[in-house]
Short mmCIF file of C-alpha atoms in Angstrom, two decimals:
data_model
loop_
_atom_site.label_atom_id
_atom_site.label_comp_id
_atom_site.label_asym_id
_atom_site.label_seq_id
_atom_site.Cartn_x
_atom_site.Cartn_y
_atom_site.Cartn_z
CA MET A 231 -0.02 -0.22 -0.12
CA SER A 232 1.65 3.54 -1.24
CA GLU A 233 2.18 5.79 1.98
CA THR A 234 -1.01 8.38 -0.43
CA HIS A 235 -3.25 5.98 0.83
CA LYS A 236 -2.25 5.24 4.50
CA ILE A 237 -4.58 6.53 7.07
CA GLU A 238 -3.86 6.82 10.91
CA LEU A 239 -6.19 6.79 13.55
CA PRO A 240 -6.46 7.93 17.36
CA PRO A 241 -6.07 5.30 19.68
CA GLY A 242 -9.18 3.34 20.26
CA VAL A 243 -11.19 3.61 17.21
CA ARG A 244 -10.47 0.55 15.13
CA GLY A 245 -13.18 -1.04 14.70
CA LYS A 246 -15.45 1.47 15.82
CA LEU A 247 -15.04 4.19 13.05
CA VAL A 248 -17.27 5.59 9.60
CA PRO A 249 -14.57 7.21 7.29
CA ILE A 250 -15.98 9.25 4.78
CA LEU A 251 -14.45 9.09 1.20
CA ASP A 252 -14.01 12.93 0.56
CA PHE A 253 -14.84 13.80 -3.09
CA GLY A 254 -14.53 17.28 -2.85
CA SER A 255 -17.50 18.86 -1.23
CA GLN A 256 -17.59 22.14 0.92
CA TYR A 257 -19.51 20.40 3.68
CA ALA A 258 -16.74 17.13 3.69
CA GLN A 259 -15.70 18.26 7.65
CA LEU A 260 -19.40 18.88 8.10
CA ILE A 261 -20.43 15.26 7.97
CA ALA A 262 -17.37 14.31 10.49
CA ARG A 263 -18.77 16.92 12.60
CA ARG A 264 -22.09 15.63 12.84
CA VAL A 265 -21.50 12.04 13.03
CA ARG A 266 -19.04 12.37 15.78
CA GLU A 267 -21.65 14.10 17.34
CA ALA A 268 -23.91 11.10 17.36
CA GLY A 269 -21.18 9.16 19.09
CA VAL A 270 -19.14 7.61 16.32
CA PHE A 271 -15.73 8.75 15.25
CA SER A 272 -14.89 10.39 11.41
CA LEU A 273 -12.38 11.06 9.39
CA LEU A 274 -12.20 12.03 5.58
CA VAL A 275 -9.99 9.67 3.33
CA ARG A 276 -9.10 9.99 -0.14
CA PRO A 277 -11.71 9.14 -2.64
CA ASP A 278 -9.96 6.73 -4.40
CA THR A 279 -8.42 4.83 -0.93
CA PRO A 280 -8.37 0.95 -2.28
CA LEU A 281 -10.53 -1.06 -0.66
CA GLU A 282 -7.56 -3.15 1.00
CA ALA A 283 -6.51 0.33 3.25
CA LEU A 284 -10.24 0.70 4.09
CA ALA A 285 -10.21 -3.39 5.06
CA GLU A 286 -7.17 -2.15 7.87
CA LEU A 287 -9.66 0.90 9.45
CA GLU A 288 -12.30 -2.22 10.30
CA PRO A 289 -15.45 0.13 9.37
CA ARG A 290 -18.51 -0.45 11.03
CA GLY A 291 -19.54 1.83 7.13
CA LEU A 292 -18.53 4.45 5.24
CA ILE A 293 -20.14 7.46 3.79
CA LEU A 294 -19.84 8.77 0.57
CA SER A 295 -19.44 13.12 0.27
CA GLY A 296 -21.23 14.95 -2.27
CA GLY A 297 -18.80 17.11 -4.47
CA PRO A 298 -18.78 19.68 -7.40
CA GLY A 299 -18.23 16.81 -10.38
CA SER A 300 -20.32 14.80 -12.68
CA VAL A 301 -20.45 11.13 -11.89
CA TYR A 302 -20.21 10.67 -15.99
CA GLU A 303 -17.86 13.12 -16.83
CA GLU A 304 -13.81 12.52 -17.45
CA GLY A 305 -11.61 12.71 -14.91
CA ALA A 306 -14.65 12.77 -11.97
CA PRO A 307 -13.22 11.24 -9.04
CA ARG A 308 -13.65 8.19 -8.43
CA CYS A 309 -13.92 4.95 -5.58
CA ASP A 310 -12.31 1.32 -5.93
CA PRO A 311 -15.02 -0.29 -7.58
CA ARG A 312 -14.52 -3.05 -5.44
CA LEU A 313 -16.05 -0.82 -2.31
CA PHE A 314 -19.36 -3.05 -2.06
CA GLU A 315 -16.34 -6.30 -1.10
CA LEU A 316 -16.32 -4.96 2.43
CA GLY A 317 -19.88 -6.39 3.44
CA VAL A 318 -20.22 -2.61 5.35
CA PRO A 319 -23.48 -0.65 5.05
CA VAL A 320 -22.63 2.45 2.84
CA LEU A 321 -24.10 6.08 3.11
CA GLY A 322 -23.87 7.77 -0.63
CA ILE A 323 -24.85 11.74 -0.20
CA CYS A 324 -25.81 13.53 -3.01
CA TYR A 325 -22.32 12.65 -5.65
CA GLY A 326 -22.26 9.82 -3.27
CA MET A 327 -25.26 8.74 -4.08
CA GLN A 328 -24.96 9.08 -8.14
CA ILE A 329 -21.51 7.33 -8.32
CA ALA A 330 -22.05 4.50 -6.08
CA CYS A 331 -25.77 4.00 -7.86
CA GLN A 332 -24.13 4.67 -11.10
CA LEU A 333 -21.75 1.12 -9.91
CA LEU A 334 -24.60 -0.24 -9.37
CA GLY A 335 -26.00 -0.44 -12.26
CA ALA A 336 -28.39 2.70 -12.11
CA GLY A 337 -28.82 5.84 -14.70
CA VAL A 338 -27.13 9.12 -13.66
CA GLY A 339 -27.86 12.46 -15.73
CA GLY A 340 -28.73 15.96 -16.04
CA ALA A 341 -31.94 16.96 -13.76
CA GLN A 342 -34.33 18.58 -15.76
CA LEU A 343 -34.67 20.98 -13.25
CA ARG A 344 -31.21 21.76 -10.96
CA GLU A 345 -32.12 21.85 -6.95
CA TYR A 346 -30.36 24.53 -4.85
CA GLY A 347 -31.80 25.58 -1.73
CA ARG A 348 -34.88 24.22 0.65
CA ALA A 349 -37.59 21.28 -1.05
CA GLY A 350 -40.07 19.12 0.41
CA LEU A 351 -39.49 16.12 0.80
CA ASP A 352 -41.73 12.81 0.62
CA VAL A 353 -40.88 9.52 2.66
CA ILE A 354 -42.24 6.53 0.40
CA GLU A 355 -40.72 4.24 3.57
CA PRO A 356 -39.44 5.07 6.37
CA GLN A 357 -37.65 1.79 7.69
CA PRO A 358 -34.26 1.97 8.38
CA LEU A 359 -33.55 5.41 7.20
CA PHE A 360 -36.21 7.40 7.94
CA GLU A 361 -37.54 5.96 10.83
CA GLY A 362 -39.14 8.94 13.09
CA ILE A 363 -39.12 10.92 10.46
CA PRO A 364 -42.07 12.96 9.40
CA GLY A 365 -43.38 11.76 6.17
CA HIS A 366 -43.56 15.09 4.68
CA THR A 367 -39.98 17.45 5.60
CA THR A 368 -37.84 19.84 4.31
CA VAL A 369 -34.77 19.13 2.93
CA TRP A 370 -31.61 20.67 1.51
CA MET A 371 -31.03 20.39 -2.23
CA SER A 372 -27.42 21.54 -4.26
CA HIS A 373 -27.33 19.40 -7.48
CA GLY A 374 -27.14 19.38 -10.90
CA ASP A 375 -27.24 15.62 -12.00
CA GLN A 376 -29.39 13.14 -10.37
CA VAL A 377 -30.15 8.90 -10.29
CA ASP A 378 -32.59 9.05 -13.40
CA ALA A 379 -33.05 5.72 -13.64
CA LEU A 380 -33.09 2.68 -11.06
CA GLY A 381 -33.89 -0.31 -12.61
CA ASP A 382 -34.84 -3.41 -10.72
CA ASP A 383 -32.43 -3.89 -7.67
CA PHE A 384 -33.21 -0.27 -6.18
CA ILE A 385 -36.45 0.80 -4.00
CA ALA A 386 -37.29 4.30 -3.76
CA LEU A 387 -37.12 5.55 -0.15
CA ALA A 388 -38.45 9.14 -0.48
CA ARG A 389 -38.91 11.47 -3.15
CA THR A 390 -39.24 15.46 -3.91
CA ALA A 391 -41.38 17.54 -6.39
CA ASN A 392 -38.36 17.38 -9.13
CA CYS A 393 -35.80 14.31 -7.70
CA PRO A 394 -38.08 11.57 -8.15
CA PHE A 395 -35.41 9.47 -6.78
CA ALA A 396 -34.35 11.61 -3.44
CA ALA A 397 -33.48 8.66 -1.16
CA VAL A 398 -32.68 5.09 -2.43
CA ARG A 399 -31.96 1.86 -1.22
CA HIS A 400 -29.74 -1.08 -3.13
CA ARG A 401 -32.33 -4.60 -2.65
CA SER A 402 -28.93 -6.62 -1.87
CA GLN A 403 -26.00 -4.31 -1.35
CA PRO A 404 -26.07 -2.71 2.16
CA PHE A 405 -26.18 0.59 0.24
CA TYR A 406 -28.32 4.00 0.86
CA GLY A 407 -28.45 7.20 -1.20
CA VAL A 408 -29.65 10.44 -0.74
CA GLN A 409 -29.58 13.48 -3.02
CA PHE A 410 -29.78 16.21 -0.59
CA HIS A 411 -27.70 17.20 2.60
CA PRO A 412 -28.42 15.58 5.85
CA GLU A 413 -25.45 17.45 7.38
CA VAL A 414 -26.63 20.70 6.93
CA THR A 415 -28.84 22.55 9.52
CA HIS A 416 -31.28 23.41 6.70
CA THR A 417 -32.13 19.80 6.75
CA PRO A 418 -33.79 20.12 10.20
CA HIS A 419 -34.18 16.10 10.55
CA GLY A 420 -30.62 15.60 9.20
CA ILE A 421 -29.20 14.43 11.96
CA ASP A 422 -31.49 11.85 12.75
CA ILE A 423 -31.12 10.54 9.30
CA LEU A 424 -27.49 10.04 10.43
CA ARG A 425 -28.12 8.64 13.68
CA ASN A 426 -30.78 6.45 11.54
CA PHE A 427 -27.86 5.33 9.74
CA LEU A 428 -25.40 4.80 11.74
CA THR A 429 -27.11 2.95 14.77
CA ASN A 430 -29.91 1.24 13.00
CA VAL A 431 -27.81 0.44 9.63
CA CYS A 432 -24.46 0.37 10.63
CA GLN A 433 -25.26 -0.93 14.11
CA CYS A 434 -22.20 1.37 15.45
CA PRO A 435 -21.35 1.95 19.50
CA THR A 436 -21.69 5.18 19.94
CA SER A 437 -19.46 5.38 22.67
CA TRP A 438 -16.96 8.18 20.87
CA ARG A 439 -16.39 10.32 24.12
CA MET A 440 -13.66 12.88 25.34
CA SER A 441 -12.97 11.39 28.57
CA ASP A 442 -12.36 7.91 26.74
CA PHE A 443 -10.07 10.28 24.21
CA VAL A 444 -8.29 11.78 26.84
CA GLU A 445 -7.57 8.22 28.67
CA ALA A 446 -6.52 6.82 25.06
CA GLN A 447 -4.07 9.52 24.16
CA SER A 448 -1.95 9.30 27.27
CA ARG A 449 -1.53 6.17 26.76
CA GLU A 450 -0.12 6.24 23.54
CA ILE A 451 1.83 9.73 24.18
CA ARG A 452 3.68 7.59 26.93
CA GLU A 453 4.34 5.06 24.29
CA ALA A 454 5.60 7.76 21.44
CA VAL A 455 8.07 9.26 24.14
CA GLY A 456 9.70 6.96 26.56
CA ASP A 457 11.68 8.45 28.85
CA SER A 458 12.43 11.21 26.90
CA ARG A 459 11.06 15.17 27.35
CA VAL A 460 8.83 17.04 26.08
CA ILE A 461 9.21 20.83 24.98
CA CYS A 462 5.24 22.88 24.50
CA GLY A 463 5.05 26.37 22.92
CA LEU A 464 2.47 27.23 25.49
CA SER A 465 0.66 30.60 23.78
CA GLY A 466 -2.20 31.20 26.75
CA GLY A 467 -4.71 30.39 23.85
CA VAL A 468 -7.21 27.60 23.72
CA ASP A 469 -5.10 24.88 21.40
CA SER A 470 -1.87 25.36 23.17
CA SER A 471 -3.15 25.04 26.55
CA VAL A 472 -5.05 21.98 25.83
CA VAL A 473 -2.35 20.36 24.38
CA ALA A 474 -0.11 21.33 27.20
CA ALA A 475 -2.83 19.72 29.81
CA LEU A 476 -2.94 16.71 27.71
CA LEU A 477 0.91 16.28 28.31
CA ALA A 478 1.09 17.28 31.53
CA ARG A 479 -1.60 14.40 32.58
CA ALA A 480 -0.27 12.33 30.40
CA ILE A 481 3.48 12.57 31.33
CA GLY A 482 3.58 15.08 33.73
CA PRO A 483 7.62 15.60 35.28
CA GLN A 484 8.82 15.02 31.88
CA LEU A 485 6.80 18.06 30.47
CA THR A 486 8.39 21.51 30.01
CA CYS A 487 6.28 24.59 28.80
CA VAL A 488 7.89 27.69 27.13
CA PHE A 489 5.93 30.80 27.28
CA VAL A 490 7.39 33.96 25.80
CA ASP A 491 6.26 36.96 27.12
CA ASN A 492 6.86 39.31 23.81
CA GLY A 493 5.19 42.69 25.06
CA LEU A 494 2.48 42.57 22.94
CA LEU A 495 -0.27 40.54 25.33
CA ARG A 496 -3.23 41.93 26.86
CA LYS A 497 -3.30 43.05 30.35
CA GLY A 498 -3.14 40.03 32.66
CA GLU A 499 -2.52 37.06 29.81
CA ARG A 500 0.88 36.36 31.76
CA THR A 501 -0.59 35.67 35.53
CA LEU A 502 -3.24 33.75 34.13
CA VAL A 503 -1.08 31.76 32.50
CA GLU A 504 1.37 31.52 35.10
CA HIS A 505 -1.37 30.61 37.57
CA THR A 506 -2.89 28.11 35.71
CA PHE A 507 -0.07 25.66 34.76
CA ARG A 508 2.24 26.59 37.60
CA GLY A 509 -0.37 26.31 39.96
CA HIS A 510 -3.40 24.10 38.93
CA PHE A 511 -1.06 21.62 36.34
CA ASP A 512 2.20 21.97 38.26
CA VAL A 513 4.13 21.73 35.55
CA ASP A 514 7.67 23.19 34.73
CA LEU A 515 6.90 26.28 33.04
CA ARG A 516 9.53 28.61 31.88
CA VAL A 517 8.37 32.35 31.10
CA VAL A 518 10.58 34.19 28.95
CA ASP A 519 10.69 37.67 29.17
CA ALA A 520 11.67 39.09 25.46
CA ALA A 521 9.75 42.37 25.50
CA ASP A 522 12.63 44.49 24.66
CA ALA A 523 13.66 42.26 21.98
CA PHE A 524 11.10 41.88 20.34
CA LEU A 525 9.72 45.90 20.74
CA GLY A 526 13.47 47.12 19.61
CA ASP A 527 12.64 44.58 16.20
CA LEU A 528 9.53 46.60 15.77
CA ALA A 529 10.54 50.14 16.06
CA GLY A 530 9.99 52.48 13.09
CA VAL A 531 7.71 49.34 11.28
CA THR A 532 4.26 49.99 10.07
CA ASP A 533 4.01 47.22 7.11
CA PRO A 534 1.64 44.39 8.62
CA GLN A 535 3.47 41.77 6.85
CA GLU A 536 6.71 42.74 7.64
CA LYS A 537 5.80 42.85 11.77
CA ARG A 538 4.37 39.64 11.27
CA ARG A 539 7.90 38.09 9.84
CA ARG A 540 9.49 40.23 12.52
CA ILE A 541 7.61 39.07 15.48
CA GLY A 542 7.80 35.24 13.64
CA HIS A 543 12.00 35.27 13.52
CA ARG A 544 12.66 36.54 16.77
CA PHE A 545 9.97 34.23 18.51
CA ILE A 546 11.83 31.12 16.93
CA GLU A 547 15.24 32.37 18.34
CA VAL A 548 14.07 33.13 21.75
CA PHE A 549 12.58 29.68 21.56
CA LYS A 550 15.63 28.10 20.38
CA GLN A 551 18.12 29.68 22.77
CA THR A 552 15.22 28.69 25.66
CA ALA A 553 15.37 24.61 24.21
CA ARG A 554 19.28 24.63 24.31
CA ASP A 555 18.15 24.82 28.12
CA ILE A 556 16.26 21.66 28.63
CA PRO A 557 18.15 18.55 28.80
CA ASP A 558 16.99 15.38 27.57
CA ALA A 559 14.58 17.41 25.43
CA ARG A 560 13.39 15.32 22.39
CA TYR A 561 10.04 16.06 20.95
CA LEU A 562 8.04 19.25 20.51
CA ALA A 563 4.77 19.50 21.18
CA GLN A 564 2.08 21.47 18.68
CA GLY A 565 -1.54 23.01 18.83
CA THR A 566 -2.14 21.67 14.88
CA LEU A 567 -6.37 20.92 14.61
CA TYR A 568 -7.69 18.77 12.38
CA PRO A 569 -9.31 21.40 9.89
CA ASP A 570 -5.84 23.07 9.67
CA VAL A 571 -3.97 19.28 8.35
CA ILE A 572 -6.74 18.73 5.81
CA GLU A 573 -6.80 22.71 4.82
CA SER A 574 -3.01 22.14 4.34
CA GLY A 575 -3.43 19.41 1.46
CA GLN A 576 -1.92 16.70 3.86
CA GLY A 577 -6.26 16.01 4.99
CA TYR A 578 -5.99 12.48 3.23
CA SER A 579 -2.63 11.02 4.09
CA GLY A 580 -2.69 10.58 7.97
CA ALA A 581 -4.78 13.21 8.44
CA ALA A 582 -6.34 12.07 11.57
CA ALA A 583 -3.25 10.79 13.53
CA ASN A 584 -2.75 11.91 16.22
CA ILE A 585 1.03 11.75 17.15
CA LYS A 586 2.64 12.00 14.01
CA LEU A 587 6.83 12.69 13.84
CA HIS A 588 6.83 15.20 10.99
CA HIS A 589 6.78 18.62 10.23
CA ASN A 590 4.16 20.76 11.49
CA VAL A 591 1.94 22.70 8.67
CA GLY A 592 2.91 25.98 9.35
CA GLY A 593 4.12 26.15 12.84
CA LEU A 594 7.65 25.80 14.11
CA PRO A 595 10.15 25.17 11.77
CA ALA A 596 12.27 22.29 10.70
CA GLU A 597 15.72 23.72 11.83
CA LEU A 598 14.31 23.06 15.67
CA GLY A 599 15.70 19.61 15.35
CA PHE A 600 12.50 18.35 17.14
CA ASP A 601 10.08 15.32 16.62
CA LEU A 602 6.61 16.34 16.68
CA ILE A 603 3.66 15.79 19.06
CA GLU A 604 0.77 16.74 17.83
CA PRO A 605 -1.92 14.99 19.80
CA LEU A 606 -5.40 17.08 18.75
CA ARG A 607 -4.74 16.58 14.90
CA SER A 608 -7.68 14.50 15.04
CA LEU A 609 -10.00 16.56 16.74
CA PHE A 610 -12.30 20.27 15.68
CA LYS A 611 -11.86 23.11 17.66
CA ASP A 612 -15.63 22.34 19.17
CA GLU A 613 -14.05 18.99 20.07
CA VAL A 614 -11.12 20.69 21.54
CA ARG A 615 -12.27 22.71 24.05
CA ARG A 616 -14.84 19.62 25.64
CA LEU A 617 -11.57 18.21 25.74
CA GLY A 618 -10.21 21.08 27.95
CA GLU A 619 -13.12 21.22 30.21
CA VAL A 620 -12.26 17.18 30.52
CA LEU A 621 -9.14 17.97 30.91
CA GLY A 622 -10.04 20.41 33.67
CA LEU A 623 -9.11 23.74 32.12
CA PRO A 624 -11.01 27.32 33.60
CA GLU A 625 -13.35 28.33 31.39
CA GLN A 626 -11.88 31.43 30.79
CA ILE A 627 -8.50 29.53 29.13
CA VAL A 628 -11.38 27.09 27.08
CA TRP A 629 -13.53 29.43 26.24
CA ARG A 630 -11.30 32.36 25.51
CA HIS A 631 -11.72 34.11 21.72
CA PRO A 632 -8.89 33.76 19.44
CA PHE A 633 -5.72 35.90 19.92
CA PRO A 634 -3.60 36.67 17.10
CA GLY A 635 0.17 35.41 17.05
CA PRO A 636 1.85 38.69 16.61
CA GLY A 637 -0.60 39.78 19.90
CA LEU A 638 -1.68 43.63 20.15
CA SER A 639 1.04 44.25 17.17
CA VAL A 640 -1.78 44.00 14.42
CA ARG A 641 -4.42 45.24 16.73
CA ILE A 642 -2.35 48.88 16.32
CA LEU A 643 -2.43 50.11 13.05
CA GLY A 644 0.96 51.96 12.13
CA GLU A 645 3.94 51.72 14.33
CA VAL A 646 3.84 49.72 18.15
CA THR A 647 5.49 51.92 20.89
CA ARG A 648 4.65 50.89 24.42
CA GLU A 649 2.68 53.95 24.79
CA LYS A 650 0.18 52.78 22.66
CA LEU A 651 0.42 49.07 23.44
CA ASP A 652 -0.53 49.74 27.39
CA LEU A 653 -3.40 52.44 26.21
CA LEU A 654 -4.97 49.52 24.15
CA ARG A 655 -4.49 46.86 27.09
CA ASP A 656 -6.89 49.29 29.17
CA CYS A 657 -9.33 50.03 26.01
CA ASP A 658 -9.47 45.98 25.75
CA GLU A 659 -9.31 45.34 29.08
CA ILE A 660 -12.64 47.64 29.42
CA LEU A 661 -14.11 46.47 26.36
CA LEU A 662 -14.32 42.16 27.59
CA GLU A 663 -15.60 43.52 30.93
CA GLU A 664 -18.35 44.87 29.53
CA ILE A 665 -18.74 42.32 27.20
CA VAL A 666 -18.51 39.41 29.73
CA ALA A 667 -20.65 41.66 32.19
CA ASN A 668 -23.53 41.72 29.91
CA GLN A 669 -23.45 37.90 29.10
CA LEU A 670 -22.22 38.43 25.25
CA TYR A 671 -19.04 36.73 25.82
CA ARG A 672 -19.94 32.79 24.46
CA ARG A 673 -22.85 34.54 22.49
CA THR A 674 -19.70 36.06 20.17
CA SER A 675 -16.89 34.35 18.54
CA GLN A 676 -13.88 36.73 18.59
CA VAL A 677 -14.04 40.46 20.17
CA PHE A 678 -11.17 42.97 20.07
CA ALA A 679 -9.84 46.80 20.41
CA VAL A 680 -8.14 47.96 17.85
CA LEU A 681 -5.74 51.92 17.81
CA LEU A 682 -6.14 53.21 14.73
CA PRO A 683 -3.72 55.69 13.21
CA VAL A 684 -5.54 58.92 13.14
CA LYS A 685 -6.78 61.70 16.15
CA ALA A 686 -9.97 63.44 16.00
CA VAL A 687 -11.34 66.79 17.45
CA GLY A 688 -13.08 66.05 20.89
CA VAL A 689 -13.98 68.72 23.84
CA MET A 690 -13.66 67.35 27.07
CA GLY A 691 -14.69 69.86 30.31
CA ASP A 692 -13.92 73.54 28.76
CA GLY A 693 -11.17 72.39 26.89
CA ARG A 694 -10.37 71.05 22.97
CA THR A 695 -8.64 67.91 22.72
CA TYR A 696 -7.13 66.24 19.78
CA GLU A 697 -6.13 62.39 20.66
CA SER A 698 -6.63 58.86 19.33
CA VAL A 699 -9.44 57.20 17.94
CA VAL A 700 -10.20 53.41 19.28
CA ALA A 701 -12.32 50.91 16.55
CA LEU A 702 -14.53 48.05 18.56
CA ARG A 703 -14.45 44.52 16.73
CA ALA A 704 -17.35 41.95 17.61
CA VAL A 705 -17.83 39.21 15.65
CA GLU A 706 -20.03 36.12 15.17
CA THR A 707 -19.08 33.16 13.16
CA GLN A 708 -18.97 29.56 13.10
CA ASP A 709 -15.60 29.00 10.64
CA PHE A 710 -13.71 31.59 11.00
CA MET A 711 -14.07 31.50 6.83
CA THR A 712 -17.06 33.89 6.68
CA ALA A 713 -17.96 36.17 9.75
CA ASP A 714 -21.10 38.82 10.20
CA TRP A 715 -20.70 41.62 12.85
CA ALA A 716 -22.10 41.27 16.44
CA ARG A 717 -25.24 43.19 17.13
CA ILE A 718 -24.32 44.30 20.45
CA PRO A 719 -27.39 46.39 22.44
CA TYR A 720 -26.14 49.57 21.55
CA ASP A 721 -26.31 50.41 25.97
CA VAL A 722 -23.77 47.95 26.19
CA LEU A 723 -21.71 49.64 23.44
CA ALA A 724 -22.85 53.00 24.83
CA THR A 725 -21.07 52.56 27.98
CA ILE A 726 -17.93 50.54 26.94
CA SER A 727 -17.82 54.08 24.78
CA SER A 728 -18.07 56.04 28.05
CA ARG A 729 -15.81 53.97 30.23
CA ILE A 730 -13.25 54.27 27.70
CA ILE A 731 -13.03 57.48 26.92
CA ASN A 732 -13.38 58.56 30.79
CA GLU A 733 -10.95 56.10 32.10
CA VAL A 734 -8.50 56.20 29.25
CA ARG A 735 -6.07 58.60 28.73
CA GLY A 736 -5.52 59.50 25.47
CA VAL A 737 -8.40 58.78 23.71
CA ASN A 738 -11.54 61.06 22.67
CA ARG A 739 -13.38 59.32 20.65
CA VAL A 740 -15.04 55.65 19.83
CA VAL A 741 -16.22 53.77 16.82
CA TYR A 742 -17.91 50.81 16.24
CA ASP A 743 -16.81 48.37 13.19
CA ILE A 744 -19.95 46.85 11.26
CA SER A 745 -18.21 45.33 8.56
CA SER A 746 -18.49 41.44 7.70
CA LYS A 747 -16.10 38.94 6.66
CA PRO A 748 -16.01 39.08 3.45
CA PRO A 749 -15.43 41.64 2.14
CA ALA A 750 -13.75 42.60 4.95
CA THR A 751 -11.10 40.47 7.36
CA ILE A 752 -12.12 40.31 10.92
CA GLU A 753 -8.39 41.05 12.45
CA TRP A 754 -7.62 44.73 10.96
CA GLU A 755 -4.36 43.97 9.82
#
């Protein structure tokens, strides 16, 4: 078997999982998340994964995703035609339904009326896929092709006004197909349909739990590192904090965390990290005070990309110097997540490896000389947060909003100085205090203040002022690929603005960013 098709699994899931053959659907990751939410482990694999590689996983079933292609066109993605020799149930979704039906002798062609959006579905045969589903329900369609000739080997299970074979099953093979997308929220009973496939058809144990993951992953980490020491680059963000907590549980005194204080942190950030990991987890934490070096590198720099480049270069130098003083260190731990791996192009060859000794998708560079441990490689962001809760991390770390690697330097438009950093920290602290006090923190995805490179005229008391302008940014998003500006209540915004102008010397104007992504980005730089 080629390395291209090698599939690595997190511990404890072999024989209990349902892989997804990804034909390029924009919803493929969402299918995996929905299956996991139902208590069954799932991961994406290449669509052309050979039968032998799939058999090694001992799957309980397979799901074939949708995709943008047409099954009858040359060059369209294909699966191993021996797929059904595995003898496990298969669910085809959209393109996945079409390609499986074609392999099993049905006809596929262009639909007379393409369907994009919500459609009414009438269930003809409820058992077992549509058990408990209303006879008439709404589904989300997104297709230009469809199965147009079934033959005697198939049974129609459901239809829409424009698609007579919206759901089918094969008479002799354990195959089910749905032309709609059950994984999206626009299909109200979609998760129930997926659960029916997993439990009624595949007979899957719904035992994928974070507590089990912790135990199995801890054993795997101990076996991988032996007596060696592991270094974890700790930023205080969710991912690196969860990695550190997991490693602390798994190998205890063999872990050393390195926290680099670059002088670009939020107020109280360093104290929170030190208290959590020295006090709560009793970790060997090395805090490196490198603020002078970072701020020296940033002197006179205004271009945001140059800021990022200099910060990244300095961080590597500081980290390398610190790592040299840690004896017996062989491994470097990082918080790479499953979407990072998929989007890097590694998502099919070892995408779900929980511990993989190769260089990270965009993390610290190869010249550091460590073998890499990435214990979160098989997890989505929401699963990482649940893992953090299981590990006992405090809520303010588990549910904290993302914070950029270059820190406040990219929230100060223009040159970064100590004075500007102090001013922005004070504004940021007030903003977050009010967001938390009004119970908006968990309802928003990211909230922060930006110091603009302009000054505005104002009046304070009887005097004219000419001082700084601060922009507030709050967004709501599911995946951070797209985002909408958060509708913060006016009275809350008024309180935030009043407090910043009255309590932070040097600011006389506050504005609120109402741009969505796209066309704007979430961060300003």
